[in-house]
Amino acid sequence: MKLLMSRILVVFLGTALSTVASATAINLTGTIRDFNDTHADMEGTISGVVTGLVNSTLTGKTPVYVGAGGGTVAAGGISSATSFSQWNQDISGVNMAAPLTLALDNTITADPNVYTYTSNSFFPIDGQLLGNQGRIHNFHFTYEINSSFTYQGGETFSFTGDDDLWTFIDNQLVVDLGGVHGAASSSVNLDTLGLTVGQIYDFDLYFAERHTTQSNFRIDTSIQLVSSVPEPSTMALMGLGLVGLGFRGRRSL
């Protein structure tokens, strides 16, 4: 019996480590926050793409609304700095939050170094949280991902979608697609950011879907973002736990 369980353990660990080594996805878990359509920044003006709505430096993992071009006048279909501050905070009576994981796959494009997530119907909380409010989809939510990566040199990041999308690398704004708009695209070559090869940097993405009727979301990146997949050591411990349960179960027979 001990020999059999040892063989099972070897097979389990071999399979687990092989799966990690051959993984074709980067699984990124972020926070999605659902809002009612009565929120001041939802179902309002269709502004088109408006840049300069947020401070170009990220402080405290929360973008700060400054108005178009750094001014203080409401722009981009955003009512005020106060209403905007609610987008990325859990506030009872204003929004409801839940985790959401996206799998970036490196088999979608011809380049295996590029990881992609794409959806032309990005409605991940239909019928959930605050619900659809009588619509065919839940159109009013924000989504943020806070990750990190080790800069290797040559990485790129591209986004296409609607509505607002801001991406910060090393706490600096590198993709600026603010406003309520149709699908729009922007990209950045990390070699232009003055990063140091081998150093670890923060990656922070903030997205908002604020208006009926579309929701597009596509990421293409060669950045090796930190994944939420369990580390091999964790998987090994899980395996040992399962084997231990097997031994206890056998002894109790």
XYZ file of C-alpha atoms in Angstrom, residues 12-236:
225
model
C 0.339 13.698 -9.068
C 3.360 15.923 -8.516
C 4.709 15.173 -11.982
C 1.392 16.092 -13.552
C 1.072 19.263 -11.473
C 4.565 20.485 -12.256
C 4.158 19.604 -15.932
C 0.912 21.559 -16.063
C 2.604 24.622 -14.580
C 5.560 24.337 -16.923
C 3.358 24.025 -20.039
C 0.703 26.559 -19.028
C -0.556 28.645 -21.949
C -2.429 31.202 -19.857
C -1.708 33.971 -17.394
C -4.604 34.084 -14.935
C -5.125 37.566 -13.544
C -7.627 38.122 -10.763
C -9.017 41.606 -10.313
C -11.989 43.295 -8.669
C -15.199 44.094 -10.516
C -17.607 46.630 -9.020
C -21.219 46.869 -10.114
C -23.154 50.166 -10.143
C -26.765 51.108 -10.752
C -27.554 53.151 -13.845
C -28.602 56.010 -11.541
C -24.998 56.636 -10.506
C -23.868 60.100 -11.610
C -21.257 58.705 -14.018
C -23.389 55.989 -15.641
C -25.669 56.298 -18.702
C -24.682 59.929 -19.159
C -22.977 61.865 -21.927
C -21.325 59.924 -24.754
C -18.123 61.926 -24.779
C -15.916 59.957 -27.136
C -12.299 59.315 -26.157
C -11.075 62.000 -23.766
C -7.471 61.940 -22.576
C -6.116 63.682 -19.512
C -9.040 62.813 -17.251
C -6.866 61.262 -14.541
C -3.613 62.226 -12.893
C -0.663 60.824 -14.834
C 0.854 59.477 -11.594
C -0.909 56.719 -9.661
C -0.987 57.186 -5.891
C -2.392 54.614 -3.488
C -3.642 52.330 -6.276
C -6.560 54.673 -7.009
C -6.639 56.941 -10.093
C -7.494 60.562 -9.321
C -9.870 62.492 -11.575
C -8.493 65.872 -12.674
C -10.722 66.718 -15.656
C -9.759 66.919 -19.304
C -6.293 68.307 -19.828
C -5.657 68.479 -16.103
C -8.435 71.008 -15.497
C -11.222 70.807 -12.927
C -14.246 71.102 -15.231
C -16.312 67.884 -15.459
C -15.458 66.008 -18.648
C -15.588 62.560 -20.181
C -19.099 61.974 -18.895
C -17.788 62.109 -15.317
C -19.794 64.241 -12.909
C -17.089 65.122 -10.402
C -13.955 64.002 -8.608
C -16.201 62.748 -5.805
C -18.335 60.522 -8.043
C -15.218 59.228 -9.790
C -13.587 58.343 -6.461
C -16.338 55.747 -5.963
C -15.311 53.744 -9.021
C -12.465 51.874 -7.334
C -13.657 51.647 -3.748
C -16.106 49.269 -2.091
C -18.919 51.524 -0.897
C -22.068 50.115 0.666
C -25.189 51.451 -1.012
C -23.191 52.640 -4.042
C -21.673 49.497 -5.554
C -21.146 45.780 -5.037
C -17.789 44.072 -5.584
C -16.603 40.583 -6.516
C -13.377 38.981 -7.788
C -13.063 38.318 -11.511
C -10.298 36.274 -13.163
C -9.249 36.722 -16.785
C -7.166 34.095 -18.589
C -4.688 35.614 -21.040
C -3.941 32.921 -23.632
C -0.794 32.732 -25.784
C -2.400 30.524 -28.455
C -4.734 33.189 -29.889
C -2.156 35.046 -31.981
C 0.684 33.618 -34.079
C 3.265 34.860 -31.547
C 3.523 32.534 -28.502
C 5.134 35.367 -26.548
C 1.938 37.421 -26.746
C -0.816 36.701 -24.227
C -4.349 37.717 -25.185
C -7.752 38.082 -23.639
C -10.505 39.145 -25.998
C -14.271 39.572 -25.825
C -16.617 41.640 -27.984
C -19.364 41.006 -25.447
C -17.647 41.696 -22.148
C -20.513 41.361 -19.689
C -19.054 39.130 -16.940
C -21.664 39.946 -14.281
C -24.915 39.579 -16.208
C -27.673 38.778 -13.723
C -25.281 39.141 -10.788
C -24.553 41.645 -8.013
C -26.897 44.610 -8.680
C -28.382 42.875 -11.733
C -29.235 43.994 -15.267
C -31.861 46.587 -14.277
C -34.234 45.457 -16.998
C -31.584 45.389 -19.747
C -30.245 42.412 -21.681
C -26.829 42.909 -20.022
C -25.346 44.441 -16.904
C -23.797 47.523 -18.499
C -22.531 49.485 -15.507
C -19.346 48.312 -13.796
C -15.680 49.015 -13.224
C -12.836 46.515 -13.183
C -9.300 46.790 -11.873
C -6.265 44.528 -12.017
C -3.216 45.130 -9.822
C -0.259 42.979 -10.800
C 3.511 43.158 -11.303
C 6.206 41.860 -13.629
C 9.956 41.583 -14.063
C 11.045 43.719 -17.011
C 12.935 41.646 -19.568
C 13.210 44.190 -22.379
C 11.141 44.359 -25.547
C 7.697 43.911 -23.951
C 4.591 45.597 -25.311
C 1.031 46.134 -24.098
C -2.014 46.857 -26.263
C -5.661 47.391 -25.447
C -8.799 47.733 -27.541
C -12.171 48.350 -25.961
C -14.829 50.579 -24.457
C -15.409 52.493 -22.316
C -12.676 54.023 -20.116
C -9.301 52.300 -19.844
C -6.260 53.536 -17.975
C -3.095 51.488 -17.567
C -0.230 52.435 -15.265
C 3.247 50.903 -15.297
C 5.583 51.825 -12.456
C 2.754 54.134 -11.292
C 2.941 56.164 -14.522
C 0.039 56.437 -16.981
C 0.948 54.669 -20.225
C -2.458 53.985 -21.833
C -5.103 56.726 -21.676
C -8.513 55.946 -23.215
C -10.884 57.832 -20.947
C -14.477 58.719 -21.675
C -17.603 56.965 -22.948
C -16.804 55.811 -26.458
C -16.873 53.010 -28.996
C -14.026 50.514 -29.170
C -10.714 52.389 -29.274
C -7.125 51.180 -29.234
C -3.836 52.211 -27.683
C -0.498 50.532 -27.026
C 2.843 51.070 -25.345
C 6.344 49.736 -25.944
C 7.927 49.278 -22.525
C 11.374 50.016 -23.947
C 10.300 53.677 -24.137
C 9.596 53.939 -20.399
C 13.145 54.002 -19.039
C 12.758 50.741 -17.129
C 15.702 48.661 -15.918
C 16.032 45.069 -17.103
C 15.651 42.613 -14.242
C 13.728 45.031 -12.024
C 10.184 44.356 -10.766
C 7.514 46.920 -11.622
C 3.850 47.420 -10.788
C 1.170 46.982 -13.449
C -2.255 48.504 -12.732
C -5.240 48.485 -15.083
C -8.545 50.317 -14.581
C -11.541 49.760 -16.844
C -15.109 51.042 -16.842
C -18.216 50.002 -18.772
C -20.661 52.906 -18.362
C -23.190 52.986 -21.168
C -25.556 50.822 -23.163
C -25.069 49.122 -25.700
C -21.606 47.603 -26.306
C -18.726 46.298 -24.222
C -15.462 45.326 -25.883
C -12.334 44.278 -24.033
C -9.095 43.033 -25.566
C -5.588 42.799 -24.126
C -2.518 41.728 -26.110
C 0.740 41.755 -24.189
C 4.142 40.137 -24.017
C 4.549 41.270 -20.398
C 4.950 38.261 -18.109
C 2.470 39.486 -15.528
C 2.330 37.761 -12.164
C -0.309 35.051 -12.343
C -2.780 34.068 -9.657
C -2.212 30.368 -10.482
C -0.915 28.541 -7.346
C 2.849 28.231 -7.188
C 4.319 24.716 -7.690
C 5.210 24.474 -3.990
C 1.588 25.172 -3.070
C 0.386 22.533 -5.504
C 2.848 20.061 -4.041
